Every structure is written in C-alpha cells, then in structure tokens.
Amino acid sequence: MSAKHPIIAVTGSSGAGTTTVKNAFEHIFFREQINPLVVEGDSFHRYDRAAMKEAIADFAKEGKQLSHFGPEANHFELLEETFQTYGKTGTCKRRYYLHSDEEAAEHNSRLSTDLTPGQFTPWEEIKEKTDLLFYEGLHGGVADGDIDVAKHVDLLVGVVPIVNLEWIQKIHRDNAQRGYSAEAIVDTILRRMEDYVHYITPQFSRTHVNFQRVPTVDTSNPFIARDIPTPDESFIVIRFSDPTGVDFPYLLNMIPDSFMSRRNTIVVPGGKMGFAMELVLNPLIHDMIQQKKKA
C-alpha cells in the first residue's frame, strides 16, 4: 500500500455491473478533480484470443482445464509487479486488450499498428503524472502462492452478483452478442468452475467493501431463464470489512427503502446501486487523496 501513490482496484467477474461501477468512479474522480491511471484487467491475460483457443485445446488433450479465471491464463506476477511499481514510483507499464473494431481502430491510429480485435497493444511506459491507479478486472485482489496482489491495494472493492444471476447474464450475453450455443456456454461455465472457486471467490474476503447484487425473482434454474432480472428486481448487499467510521444513519437517510441486515452490512434497492456506490466510496477516496497530499 502507498499513501503517496494509492491504488484502487475493483474486482469482479464480467456482468457484475461494470458500466454502473465505471460511471460511479468517473463521477467521483470528476468531483474530486482526480486524474487516474486506468489499468484494465484483461491486459494481463497470458494469451490473445486466437492463442487462448489453441491453449484450451492443448490443455484439454492432457485432461486439464484452462480458463481466464486461473493463473495458467494470466500474468498474476506482472499484475503484482505493476501495482508494486506504481505504489513506489507513481509510474508503470500498461497495455490494452482490444475487444472491438472500434478499440482496434483507436489504438492503431495512435500507435501506427495493424492490430485486430482479440490482440494486445504493445506495453507502454506511462510517465505522465497521475493521482492514483485505478484497476478494474477479474483479479484485483488475487493471491496465488508467493504472489499477493491484494496487499498492494489501498482500496479494494468487490462487485459481484450471486452466482446464479452471474450465469444468467453470461448465458444471455454470450448467446446474443457472440452467437454461442447454450451447450457451449454451459461447457465454458463448467470449465471455469474450479478456477472460479479457487481464484475468484476468495478475493471477496479480502475486499474493503463488497457490492453484491441479489435478485428478488426466481433464478433457481439459470439455464432456462428467459430474461435477466432488472435492477429494480434486485437488492444490493453492501458489506464493509471494517464498519468503524461508516455513517450508517446518513446512508439510511439518503437511500430510501434501505436497511441494515448486520452491523457491517446495509441493503439498498438495486436501482440505487450507482448512487449508493458514490455515497459509500466518495468519502473513502476523498480521505485517500487528502493523505496523499500530506505524504
């Protein structure tokens, strides 16, 4: 951890509410006049899209499973090195994983390259002055053997739906956007399960704050669900690892229909997730920046 060069990491699997999270942090950074260095979790994958398909097939021949959740498909050591370097110096290296034609065009224009979606941009040394590093991805709080990414993070935020809702979102997204069959999607879920249990879920015991989306409709069989529960059909369970100093009466007053379920947990309507995130995280980030100024 570093008071002078703080690091914020948002960790959670895809479909956890990425857009809401990103918007909430953008609003906070704008209000606090913070210039963040944004680092994307996908940039630490070990394989590009084509190589990942080949690697999955190679692992399968040996009776092994490979997924983006586990260490074999990611550079955990580079992620820890990035956090450690930024915490010490305020600079680090960064690259991008290109998800779309639009992203490829943007970076090809900037770098004079001819990259396509599914590939990585070259690593670049980031020397510009920034106020903090902001990471969003799968492994912001991961630990594996001697590697401990979480210990370098000043504010670790978990954002995760309950697992059945996560599967519903994945099934609908992969079918609608990527044209995958139901059988292929289920196969991917099963292939990822061991890594999910060992490398994804343990992170949420290391977070400072967790935001978990819980639907209020029946999701007991996610494989036959016809639609994704809406935010208004959900609650957000917000858990603080240390509730000391959290102004729960203020939060309850500001967020209608919210309530406390435990001494360190507040529950808010799903449609208020973004608003709740700003109320909860803004003072934490404000204090972080004030400590940075004193360091």
PDB file of C-alpha atoms in Angstrom:
ATOM      1  CA  MET A   1       0.000   0.000   0.000  1.00  0.00           C
ATOM      2  CA  SER A   2       1.106   3.549  -0.661  1.00  0.00           C
ATOM      3  CA  ALA A   3      -0.192   6.851   0.706  1.00  0.00           C
ATOM      4  CA  LYS A   4       1.796   8.780  -1.913  1.00  0.00           C
ATOM      5  CA  HIS A   5       0.749   6.690  -4.937  1.00  0.00           C
ATOM      6  CA  PRO A   6      -2.555   4.996  -3.962  1.00  0.00           C
ATOM      7  CA  ILE A   7      -4.168   2.122  -5.821  1.00  0.00           C
ATOM      8  CA  ILE A   8      -7.898   1.420  -6.159  1.00  0.00           C
ATOM      9  CA  ALA A   9      -8.930  -1.963  -7.520  1.00  0.00           C
ATOM     10  CA  VAL A  10     -12.433  -3.064  -8.486  1.00  0.00           C
ATOM     11  CA  THR A  11     -12.574  -6.824  -8.760  1.00  0.00           C
ATOM     12  CA  GLY A  12     -15.412  -8.958 -10.047  1.00  0.00           C
ATOM     13  CA  SER A  13     -16.429 -11.226 -12.880  1.00  0.00           C
ATOM     14  CA  SER A  14     -17.932  -9.924 -16.110  1.00  0.00           C
ATOM     15  CA  GLY A  15     -21.589  -8.936 -15.946  1.00  0.00           C
ATOM     16  CA  ALA A  16     -21.298  -7.763 -12.351  1.00  0.00           C
ATOM     17  CA  GLY A  17     -22.402  -4.232 -13.235  1.00  0.00           C
ATOM     18  CA  THR A  18     -19.293  -2.923 -14.948  1.00  0.00           C
ATOM     19  CA  THR A  19     -20.956   0.119 -16.526  1.00  0.00           C
ATOM     20  CA  THR A  20     -22.555   1.204 -13.250  1.00  0.00           C
ATOM     21  CA  VAL A  21     -19.249   0.843 -11.424  1.00  0.00           C
ATOM     22  CA  LYS A  22     -17.315   2.736 -14.079  1.00  0.00           C
ATOM     23  CA  ASN A  23     -19.840   5.587 -14.103  1.00  0.00           C
ATOM     24  CA  ALA A  24     -19.774   5.859 -10.314  1.00  0.00           C
ATOM     25  CA  PHE A  25     -15.987   6.157 -10.224  1.00  0.00           C
ATOM     26  CA  GLU A  26     -15.946   8.630 -13.124  1.00  0.00           C
ATOM     27  CA  HIS A  27     -18.351  10.851 -11.199  1.00  0.00           C
ATOM     28  CA  ILE A  28     -16.217  10.641  -8.051  1.00  0.00           C
ATOM     29  CA  PHE A  29     -12.977  11.354  -9.936  1.00  0.00           C
ATOM     30  CA  PHE A  30     -14.606  14.355 -11.648  1.00  0.00           C
ATOM     31  CA  ARG A  31     -15.906  15.840  -8.394  1.00  0.00           C
ATOM     32  CA  GLU A  32     -12.631  15.288  -6.549  1.00  0.00           C
ATOM     33  CA  GLN A  33     -10.584  16.511  -9.563  1.00  0.00           C
ATOM     34  CA  ILE A  34      -8.633  13.252  -9.650  1.00  0.00           C
ATOM     35  CA  ASN A  35      -6.538  12.222 -12.655  1.00  0.00           C
ATOM     36  CA  PRO A  36      -6.413   8.382 -12.570  1.00  0.00           C
ATOM     37  CA  LEU A  37      -4.162   5.980 -14.434  1.00  0.00           C
ATOM     38  CA  VAL A  38      -6.656   3.373 -15.667  1.00  0.00           C
ATOM     39  CA  VAL A  39      -5.386  -0.208 -15.952  1.00  0.00           C
ATOM     40  CA  GLU A  40      -7.606  -2.926 -17.430  1.00  0.00           C
ATOM     41  CA  GLY A  41      -7.579  -6.437 -16.045  1.00  0.00           C
ATOM     42  CA  ASP A  42      -7.839  -8.043 -19.494  1.00  0.00           C
ATOM     43  CA  SER A  43      -4.427  -6.643 -20.385  1.00  0.00           C
ATOM     44  CA  PHE A  44      -2.844  -9.191 -18.027  1.00  0.00           C
ATOM     45  CA  HIS A  45      -4.208 -12.222 -19.858  1.00  0.00           C
ATOM     46  CA  ARG A  46      -1.441 -14.557 -20.947  1.00  0.00           C
ATOM     47  CA  TYR A  47      -2.944 -15.333 -24.383  1.00  0.00           C
ATOM     48  CA  ASP A  48      -4.651 -13.307 -27.070  1.00  0.00           C
ATOM     49  CA  ARG A  49      -7.997 -14.566 -28.389  1.00  0.00           C
ATOM     50  CA  ALA A  50      -6.613 -16.959 -31.028  1.00  0.00           C
ATOM     51  CA  ALA A  51      -3.849 -18.300 -28.778  1.00  0.00           C
ATOM     52  CA  MET A  52      -6.341 -18.854 -25.952  1.00  0.00           C
ATOM     53  CA  LYS A  53      -8.448 -21.148 -28.131  1.00  0.00           C
ATOM     54  CA  GLU A  54      -5.356 -23.175 -29.013  1.00  0.00           C
ATOM     55  CA  ALA A  55      -4.228 -23.324 -25.399  1.00  0.00           C
ATOM     56  CA  ILE A  56      -7.653 -24.534 -24.232  1.00  0.00           C
ATOM     57  CA  ALA A  57      -7.496 -27.352 -26.806  1.00  0.00           C
ATOM     58  CA  ASP A  58      -3.934 -28.252 -25.786  1.00  0.00           C
ATOM     59  CA  PHE A  59      -4.874 -28.378 -22.099  1.00  0.00           C
ATOM     60  CA  ALA A  60      -7.930 -30.497 -22.887  1.00  0.00           C
ATOM     61  CA  LYS A  61      -5.743 -33.077 -24.654  1.00  0.00           C
ATOM     62  CA  GLU A  62      -3.898 -33.513 -21.370  1.00  0.00           C
ATOM     63  CA  GLY A  63      -7.145 -33.765 -19.408  1.00  0.00           C
ATOM     64  CA  LYS A  64      -6.696 -30.294 -17.913  1.00  0.00           C
ATOM     65  CA  GLN A  65      -8.943 -27.233 -17.793  1.00  0.00           C
ATOM     66  CA  LEU A  66      -7.875 -23.703 -18.761  1.00  0.00           C
ATOM     67  CA  SER A  67      -9.886 -20.569 -18.056  1.00  0.00           C
ATOM     68  CA  HIS A  68      -9.439 -16.811 -17.801  1.00  0.00           C
ATOM     69  CA  PHE A  69     -10.098 -17.128 -14.079  1.00  0.00           C
ATOM     70  CA  GLY A  70      -6.926 -19.072 -13.268  1.00  0.00           C
ATOM     71  CA  PRO A  71      -3.151 -18.467 -13.140  1.00  0.00           C
ATOM     72  CA  GLU A  72      -2.307 -20.511 -16.240  1.00  0.00           C
ATOM     73  CA  ALA A  73      -4.145 -17.991 -18.430  1.00  0.00           C
ATOM     74  CA  ASN A  74      -2.982 -14.824 -16.666  1.00  0.00           C
ATOM     75  CA  HIS A  75       0.158 -12.950 -15.685  1.00  0.00           C
ATOM     76  CA  PHE A  76      -0.503 -12.604 -11.961  1.00  0.00           C
ATOM     77  CA  GLU A  77       3.170 -11.830 -11.447  1.00  0.00           C
ATOM     78  CA  LEU A  78       3.026  -8.868 -13.845  1.00  0.00           C
ATOM     79  CA  LEU A  79      -0.108  -7.542 -12.178  1.00  0.00           C
ATOM     80  CA  GLU A  80       1.579  -7.604  -8.780  1.00  0.00           C
ATOM     81  CA  GLU A  81       4.691  -6.013 -10.274  1.00  0.00           C
ATOM     82  CA  THR A  82       2.566  -3.257 -11.837  1.00  0.00           C
ATOM     83  CA  PHE A  83       0.877  -2.444  -8.523  1.00  0.00           C
ATOM     84  CA  GLN A  84       4.137  -2.618  -6.602  1.00  0.00           C
ATOM     85  CA  THR A  85       5.968  -0.389  -9.088  1.00  0.00           C
ATOM     86  CA  TYR A  86       3.197   2.209  -9.186  1.00  0.00           C
ATOM     87  CA  GLY A  87       2.977   2.264  -5.388  1.00  0.00           C
ATOM     88  CA  LYS A  88       6.700   3.034  -5.175  1.00  0.00           C
ATOM     89  CA  THR A  89       7.176   5.360  -8.150  1.00  0.00           C
ATOM     90  CA  GLY A  90       3.785   6.555  -9.414  1.00  0.00           C
ATOM     91  CA  THR A  91       4.575   5.077 -12.853  1.00  0.00           C
ATOM     92  CA  CYS A  92       4.278   1.674 -14.510  1.00  0.00           C
ATOM     93  CA  LYS A  93       3.832  -0.108 -17.823  1.00  0.00           C
ATOM     94  CA  ARG A  94       0.433  -0.604 -19.449  1.00  0.00           C
ATOM     95  CA  ARG A  95      -1.068  -2.279 -22.496  1.00  0.00           C
ATOM     96  CA  TYR A  96      -4.592  -2.857 -23.801  1.00  0.00           C
ATOM     97  CA  TYR A  97      -6.547  -5.916 -24.861  1.00  0.00           C
ATOM     98  CA  LEU A  98      -8.606  -4.967 -27.920  1.00  0.00           C
ATOM     99  CA  HIS A  99     -12.218  -6.039 -27.516  1.00  0.00           C
ATOM    100  CA  SER A 100     -13.757  -4.483 -30.633  1.00  0.00           C
ATOM    101  CA  ASP A 101     -13.120  -2.966 -34.048  1.00  0.00           C
ATOM    102  CA  GLU A 102     -13.598   0.486 -32.514  1.00  0.00           C
ATOM    103  CA  GLU A 103     -10.896  -0.089 -29.912  1.00  0.00           C
ATOM    104  CA  ALA A 104      -8.560  -1.542 -32.535  1.00  0.00           C
ATOM    105  CA  ALA A 105      -9.045   1.481 -34.795  1.00  0.00           C
ATOM    106  CA  GLU A 106      -8.416   3.896 -31.920  1.00  0.00           C
ATOM    107  CA  HIS A 107      -5.151   2.308 -30.845  1.00  0.00           C
ATOM    108  CA  ASN A 108      -3.939   1.545 -34.379  1.00  0.00           C
ATOM    109  CA  SER A 109      -4.293   5.246 -35.145  1.00  0.00           C
ATOM    110  CA  ARG A 110      -2.401   6.188 -32.012  1.00  0.00           C
ATOM    111  CA  LEU A 111       0.370   3.583 -32.321  1.00  0.00           C
ATOM    112  CA  SER A 112       0.609   3.182 -36.125  1.00  0.00           C
ATOM    113  CA  THR A 113      -0.077  -0.535 -35.750  1.00  0.00           C
ATOM    114  CA  ASP A 114      -2.302  -3.005 -37.607  1.00  0.00           C
ATOM    115  CA  LEU A 115      -3.863  -4.897 -34.716  1.00  0.00           C
ATOM    116  CA  THR A 116      -7.232  -6.633 -34.748  1.00  0.00           C
ATOM    117  CA  PRO A 117      -9.805  -7.378 -32.004  1.00  0.00           C
ATOM    118  CA  GLY A 118      -8.581 -10.094 -29.667  1.00  0.00           C
ATOM    119  CA  GLN A 119      -4.958  -8.914 -29.730  1.00  0.00           C
ATOM    120  CA  PHE A 120      -2.852  -6.840 -27.312  1.00  0.00           C
ATOM    121  CA  THR A 121      -1.246  -3.465 -27.873  1.00  0.00           C
ATOM    122  CA  PRO A 122       2.482  -3.244 -27.041  1.00  0.00           C
ATOM    123  CA  TRP A 123       3.475  -2.458 -23.450  1.00  0.00           C
ATOM    124  CA  GLU A 124       3.998   1.280 -22.950  1.00  0.00           C
ATOM    125  CA  GLU A 125       5.818   3.113 -20.167  1.00  0.00           C
ATOM    126  CA  ILE A 126       3.401   5.538 -18.510  1.00  0.00           C
ATOM    127  CA  LYS A 127       5.382   8.504 -17.244  1.00  0.00           C
ATOM    128  CA  GLU A 128       2.663  11.146 -17.010  1.00  0.00           C
ATOM    129  CA  LYS A 129       1.746  12.375 -13.532  1.00  0.00           C
ATOM    130  CA  THR A 130      -1.407  10.769 -12.141  1.00  0.00           C
ATOM    131  CA  ASP A 131      -3.146  10.916  -8.766  1.00  0.00           C
ATOM    132  CA  LEU A 132      -3.830   7.201  -8.380  1.00  0.00           C
ATOM    133  CA  LEU A 133      -4.001   3.899 -10.244  1.00  0.00           C
ATOM    134  CA  PHE A 134      -7.493   2.565 -10.954  1.00  0.00           C
ATOM    135  CA  TYR A 135      -7.768  -1.131 -11.856  1.00  0.00           C
ATOM    136  CA  GLU A 136     -10.905  -2.916 -12.987  1.00  0.00           C
ATOM    137  CA  GLY A 137     -10.912  -6.618 -13.783  1.00  0.00           C
ATOM    138  CA  LEU A 138     -11.044 -10.183 -12.525  1.00  0.00           C
ATOM    139  CA  HIS A 139      -8.022 -10.262 -10.229  1.00  0.00           C
ATOM    140  CA  GLY A 140      -7.605  -7.027  -8.282  1.00  0.00           C
ATOM    141  CA  GLY A 141      -7.415  -8.975  -5.020  1.00  0.00           C
ATOM    142  CA  VAL A 142      -5.957 -12.282  -6.178  1.00  0.00           C
ATOM    143  CA  ALA A 143      -3.404 -14.308  -4.241  1.00  0.00           C
ATOM    144  CA  ASP A 144      -1.572 -17.391  -5.515  1.00  0.00           C
ATOM    145  CA  GLY A 145       1.420 -18.885  -3.731  1.00  0.00           C
ATOM    146  CA  ASP A 146       4.058 -16.180  -3.286  1.00  0.00           C
ATOM    147  CA  ILE A 147       2.005 -13.736  -5.374  1.00  0.00           C
ATOM    148  CA  ASP A 148      -0.266 -11.417  -3.390  1.00  0.00           C
ATOM    149  CA  VAL A 149      -1.825  -8.675  -5.489  1.00  0.00           C
ATOM    150  CA  ALA A 150      -4.279  -7.617  -2.766  1.00  0.00           C
ATOM    151  CA  LYS A 151      -1.600  -6.437  -0.324  1.00  0.00           C
ATOM    152  CA  HIS A 152      -0.635  -3.594  -2.681  1.00  0.00           C
ATOM    153  CA  VAL A 153      -4.181  -2.194  -2.955  1.00  0.00           C
ATOM    154  CA  ASP A 154      -5.270   0.762  -0.810  1.00  0.00           C
ATOM    155  CA  LEU A 155      -8.980   0.400  -1.580  1.00  0.00           C
ATOM    156  CA  LEU A 156     -10.223  -2.978  -2.818  1.00  0.00           C
ATOM    157  CA  VAL A 157     -13.853  -3.038  -3.975  1.00  0.00           C
ATOM    158  CA  GLY A 158     -15.722  -6.223  -4.861  1.00  0.00           C
ATOM    159  CA  VAL A 159     -18.663  -6.101  -7.254  1.00  0.00           C
ATOM    160  CA  VAL A 160     -20.395  -9.421  -7.821  1.00  0.00           C
ATOM    161  CA  PRO A 161     -23.865 -10.827  -8.468  1.00  0.00           C
ATOM    162  CA  ILE A 162     -24.878 -14.070  -6.776  1.00  0.00           C
ATOM    163  CA  VAL A 163     -23.653 -16.941  -8.897  1.00  0.00           C
ATOM    164  CA  ASN A 164     -26.994 -17.912 -10.496  1.00  0.00           C
ATOM    165  CA  LEU A 165     -27.518 -14.330 -11.642  1.00  0.00           C
ATOM    166  CA  GLU A 166     -23.962 -14.235 -12.953  1.00  0.00           C
ATOM    167  CA  TRP A 167     -24.645 -17.352 -15.020  1.00  0.00           C
ATOM    168  CA  ILE A 168     -27.908 -15.927 -16.390  1.00  0.00           C
ATOM    169  CA  GLN A 169     -26.079 -12.789 -17.515  1.00  0.00           C
ATOM    170  CA  LYS A 170     -23.300 -14.805 -19.134  1.00  0.00           C
ATOM    171  CA  ILE A 171     -25.726 -17.115 -20.957  1.00  0.00           C
ATOM    172  CA  HIS A 172     -27.728 -14.212 -22.367  1.00  0.00           C
ATOM    173  CA  ARG A 173     -24.640 -12.165 -23.301  1.00  0.00           C
ATOM    174  CA  ASP A 174     -22.722 -14.981 -24.965  1.00  0.00           C
ATOM    175  CA  ASN A 175     -25.796 -16.108 -26.887  1.00  0.00           C
ATOM    176  CA  ALA A 176     -26.992 -12.676 -28.017  1.00  0.00           C
ATOM    177  CA  GLN A 177     -23.649 -10.937 -28.615  1.00  0.00           C
ATOM    178  CA  ARG A 178     -21.359 -13.807 -29.571  1.00  0.00           C
ATOM    179  CA  GLY A 179     -23.758 -16.366 -31.021  1.00  0.00           C
ATOM    180  CA  TYR A 180     -22.627 -19.190 -28.744  1.00  0.00           C
ATOM    181  CA  SER A 181     -24.955 -22.161 -28.310  1.00  0.00           C
ATOM    182  CA  ALA A 182     -26.414 -22.996 -24.886  1.00  0.00           C
ATOM    183  CA  GLU A 183     -24.291 -26.154 -24.785  1.00  0.00           C
ATOM    184  CA  ALA A 184     -21.074 -24.239 -25.479  1.00  0.00           C
ATOM    185  CA  ILE A 185     -21.871 -21.675 -22.784  1.00  0.00           C
ATOM    186  CA  VAL A 186     -22.583 -24.350 -20.176  1.00  0.00           C
ATOM    187  CA  ASP A 187     -19.326 -26.081 -21.129  1.00  0.00           C
ATOM    188  CA  THR A 188     -17.451 -22.814 -20.528  1.00  0.00           C
ATOM    189  CA  ILE A 189     -19.117 -22.362 -17.126  1.00  0.00           C
ATOM    190  CA  LEU A 190     -18.117 -25.880 -16.096  1.00  0.00           C
ATOM    191  CA  ARG A 191     -14.578 -25.446 -17.404  1.00  0.00           C
ATOM    192  CA  ARG A 192     -14.162 -22.283 -15.338  1.00  0.00           C
ATOM    193  CA  MET A 193     -15.683 -23.607 -12.117  1.00  0.00           C
ATOM    194  CA  GLU A 194     -12.532 -24.884 -10.394  1.00  0.00           C
ATOM    195  CA  ASP A 195     -10.645 -21.643 -11.078  1.00  0.00           C
ATOM    196  CA  TYR A 196     -13.702 -19.608 -10.045  1.00  0.00           C
ATOM    197  CA  VAL A 197     -13.795 -21.336  -6.665  1.00  0.00           C
ATOM    198  CA  HIS A 198     -10.054 -21.047  -6.040  1.00  0.00           C
ATOM    199  CA  TYR A 199      -9.156 -17.654  -7.541  1.00  0.00           C
ATOM    200  CA  ILE A 200     -12.287 -15.505  -7.877  1.00  0.00           C
ATOM    201  CA  THR A 201     -14.447 -16.048  -4.792  1.00  0.00           C
ATOM    202  CA  PRO A 202     -11.593 -15.823  -2.213  1.00  0.00           C
ATOM    203  CA  GLN A 203     -10.951 -12.231  -3.313  1.00  0.00           C
ATOM    204  CA  PHE A 204     -14.266 -11.115  -1.832  1.00  0.00           C
ATOM    205  CA  SER A 205     -12.986 -11.989   1.636  1.00  0.00           C
ATOM    206  CA  ARG A 206     -10.087  -9.556   1.118  1.00  0.00           C
ATOM    207  CA  THR A 207     -12.103  -6.567  -0.108  1.00  0.00           C
ATOM    208  CA  HIS A 208     -12.671  -3.430   1.939  1.00  0.00           C
ATOM    209  CA  VAL A 209     -16.191  -3.033   0.524  1.00  0.00           C
ATOM    210  CA  ASN A 210     -18.384  -5.545  -1.321  1.00  0.00           C
ATOM    211  CA  PHE A 211     -21.387  -4.765  -3.507  1.00  0.00           C
ATOM    212  CA  GLN A 212     -23.365  -7.943  -4.174  1.00  0.00           C
ATOM    213  CA  ARG A 213     -26.446  -7.934  -6.389  1.00  0.00           C
ATOM    214  CA  VAL A 214     -29.202 -10.292  -5.237  1.00  0.00           C
ATOM    215  CA  PRO A 215     -32.317 -10.765  -7.418  1.00  0.00           C
ATOM    216  CA  THR A 216     -35.788 -10.828  -5.868  1.00  0.00           C
ATOM    217  CA  VAL A 217     -37.170 -13.096  -8.600  1.00  0.00           C
ATOM    218  CA  ASP A 218     -36.711 -16.828  -9.080  1.00  0.00           C
ATOM    219  CA  THR A 219     -33.263 -17.626 -10.539  1.00  0.00           C
ATOM    220  CA  SER A 220     -33.102 -21.175  -9.210  1.00  0.00           C
ATOM    221  CA  ASN A 221     -32.530 -22.622 -12.708  1.00  0.00           C
ATOM    222  CA  PRO A 222     -30.352 -20.106 -14.541  1.00  0.00           C
ATOM    223  CA  PHE A 223     -30.107 -22.314 -17.622  1.00  0.00           C
ATOM    224  CA  ILE A 224     -33.761 -21.825 -18.586  1.00  0.00           C
ATOM    225  CA  ALA A 225     -34.210 -18.180 -17.556  1.00  0.00           C
ATOM    226  CA  ARG A 226     -35.796 -16.180 -20.364  1.00  0.00           C
ATOM    227  CA  ASP A 227     -34.527 -12.780 -19.287  1.00  0.00           C
ATOM    228  CA  ILE A 228     -32.091 -11.095 -16.924  1.00  0.00           C
ATOM    229  CA  PRO A 229     -33.586  -9.718 -13.693  1.00  0.00           C
ATOM    230  CA  THR A 230     -33.648  -5.930 -13.858  1.00  0.00           C
ATOM    231  CA  PRO A 231     -32.016  -3.680 -11.237  1.00  0.00           C
ATOM    232  CA  ASP A 232     -35.478  -2.924  -9.859  1.00  0.00           C
ATOM    233  CA  GLU A 233     -35.925  -6.672  -9.341  1.00  0.00           C
ATOM    234  CA  SER A 234     -32.816  -6.799  -7.184  1.00  0.00           C
ATOM    235  CA  PHE A 235     -31.255  -5.650  -3.944  1.00  0.00           C
ATOM    236  CA  ILE A 236     -27.621  -4.633  -3.450  1.00  0.00           C
ATOM    237  CA  VAL A 237     -25.975  -6.020  -0.317  1.00  0.00           C
ATOM    238  CA  ILE A 238     -23.112  -3.718   0.739  1.00  0.00           C
ATOM    239  CA  ARG A 239     -20.670  -5.237   3.221  1.00  0.00           C
ATOM    240  CA  PHE A 240     -17.835  -3.336   4.943  1.00  0.00           C
ATOM    241  CA  SER A 241     -14.832  -5.282   6.219  1.00  0.00           C
ATOM    242  CA  ASP A 242     -14.432  -2.618   8.917  1.00  0.00           C
ATOM    243  CA  PRO A 243     -17.597  -0.635   9.720  1.00  0.00           C
ATOM    244  CA  THR A 244     -15.711   1.744  12.018  1.00  0.00           C
ATOM    245  CA  GLY A 245     -16.329   5.294  10.861  1.00  0.00           C
ATOM    246  CA  VAL A 246     -19.079   4.369   8.374  1.00  0.00           C
ATOM    247  CA  ASP A 247     -22.013   6.770   8.819  1.00  0.00           C
ATOM    248  CA  PHE A 248     -24.834   4.247   8.537  1.00  0.00           C
ATOM    249  CA  PRO A 249     -27.587   6.663   9.698  1.00  0.00           C
ATOM    250  CA  TYR A 250     -26.571   9.047   6.897  1.00  0.00           C
ATOM    251  CA  LEU A 251     -26.656   6.267   4.286  1.00  0.00           C
ATOM    252  CA  LEU A 252     -30.042   5.016   5.507  1.00  0.00           C
ATOM    253  CA  ASN A 253     -31.415   8.545   5.355  1.00  0.00           C
ATOM    254  CA  MET A 254     -30.026   9.238   1.886  1.00  0.00           C
ATOM    255  CA  ILE A 255     -31.139   5.956   0.267  1.00  0.00           C
ATOM    256  CA  PRO A 256     -34.907   5.347   0.537  1.00  0.00           C
ATOM    257  CA  ASP A 257     -36.018   1.784   1.384  1.00  0.00           C
ATOM    258  CA  SER A 258     -32.533   0.789   2.546  1.00  0.00           C
ATOM    259  CA  PHE A 259     -31.964  -1.150   5.761  1.00  0.00           C
ATOM    260  CA  MET A 260     -29.211  -2.777   7.789  1.00  0.00           C
ATOM    261  CA  SER A 261     -29.079  -6.574   7.939  1.00  0.00           C
ATOM    262  CA  ARG A 262     -25.918  -6.792  10.086  1.00  0.00           C
ATOM    263  CA  ARG A 263     -23.710  -4.351  11.946  1.00  0.00           C
ATOM    264  CA  ASN A 264     -21.398  -4.095   8.920  1.00  0.00           C
ATOM    265  CA  THR A 265     -23.980  -4.577   6.140  1.00  0.00           C
ATOM    266  CA  ILE A 266     -26.535  -2.296   4.504  1.00  0.00           C
ATOM    267  CA  VAL A 267     -29.049  -3.388   1.858  1.00  0.00           C
ATOM    268  CA  VAL A 268     -30.263  -0.949  -0.812  1.00  0.00           C
ATOM    269  CA  PRO A 269     -32.670  -1.189  -3.771  1.00  0.00           C
ATOM    270  CA  GLY A 270     -30.944  -2.442  -6.936  1.00  0.00           C
ATOM    271  CA  GLY A 271     -31.863   0.656  -8.912  1.00  0.00           C
ATOM    272  CA  LYS A 272     -29.851   2.757  -6.448  1.00  0.00           C
ATOM    273  CA  MET A 273     -26.591   0.849  -6.914  1.00  0.00           C
ATOM    274  CA  GLY A 274     -24.714   3.653  -8.664  1.00  0.00           C
ATOM    275  CA  PHE A 275     -25.945   6.289  -6.210  1.00  0.00           C
ATOM    276  CA  ALA A 276     -25.072   4.067  -3.244  1.00  0.00           C
ATOM    277  CA  MET A 277     -21.581   3.427  -4.603  1.00  0.00           C
ATOM    278  CA  GLU A 278     -20.931   7.156  -4.848  1.00  0.00           C
ATOM    279  CA  LEU A 279     -22.203   7.790  -1.324  1.00  0.00           C
ATOM    280  CA  VAL A 280     -20.113   4.966   0.123  1.00  0.00           C
ATOM    281  CA  LEU A 281     -16.905   5.373  -1.879  1.00  0.00           C
ATOM    282  CA  ASN A 282     -16.628   9.149  -2.261  1.00  0.00           C
ATOM    283  CA  PRO A 283     -15.567   9.824   1.357  1.00  0.00           C
ATOM    284  CA  LEU A 284     -13.102   6.914   1.272  1.00  0.00           C
ATOM    285  CA  ILE A 285     -11.451   8.230  -1.881  1.00  0.00           C
ATOM    286  CA  HIS A 286     -11.538  11.819  -0.604  1.00  0.00           C
ATOM    287  CA  ASP A 287      -9.663  10.761   2.547  1.00  0.00           C
ATOM    288  CA  MET A 288      -7.190   8.806   0.402  1.00  0.00           C
ATOM    289  CA  ILE A 289      -6.361  11.893  -1.654  1.00  0.00           C
ATOM    290  CA  GLN A 290      -6.010  14.025   1.489  1.00  0.00           C
ATOM    291  CA  GLN A 291      -3.499  11.512   2.871  1.00  0.00           C
ATOM    292  CA  LYS A 292      -1.660  11.584  -0.447  1.00  0.00           C
ATOM    293  CA  LYS A 293      -1.278  15.364  -0.191  1.00  0.00           C
ATOM    294  CA  LYS A 294       0.242  15.004   3.274  1.00  0.00           C
ATOM    295  CA  ALA A 295       2.638  12.199   2.249  1.00  0.00           C
TER     296      ALA A 295
END
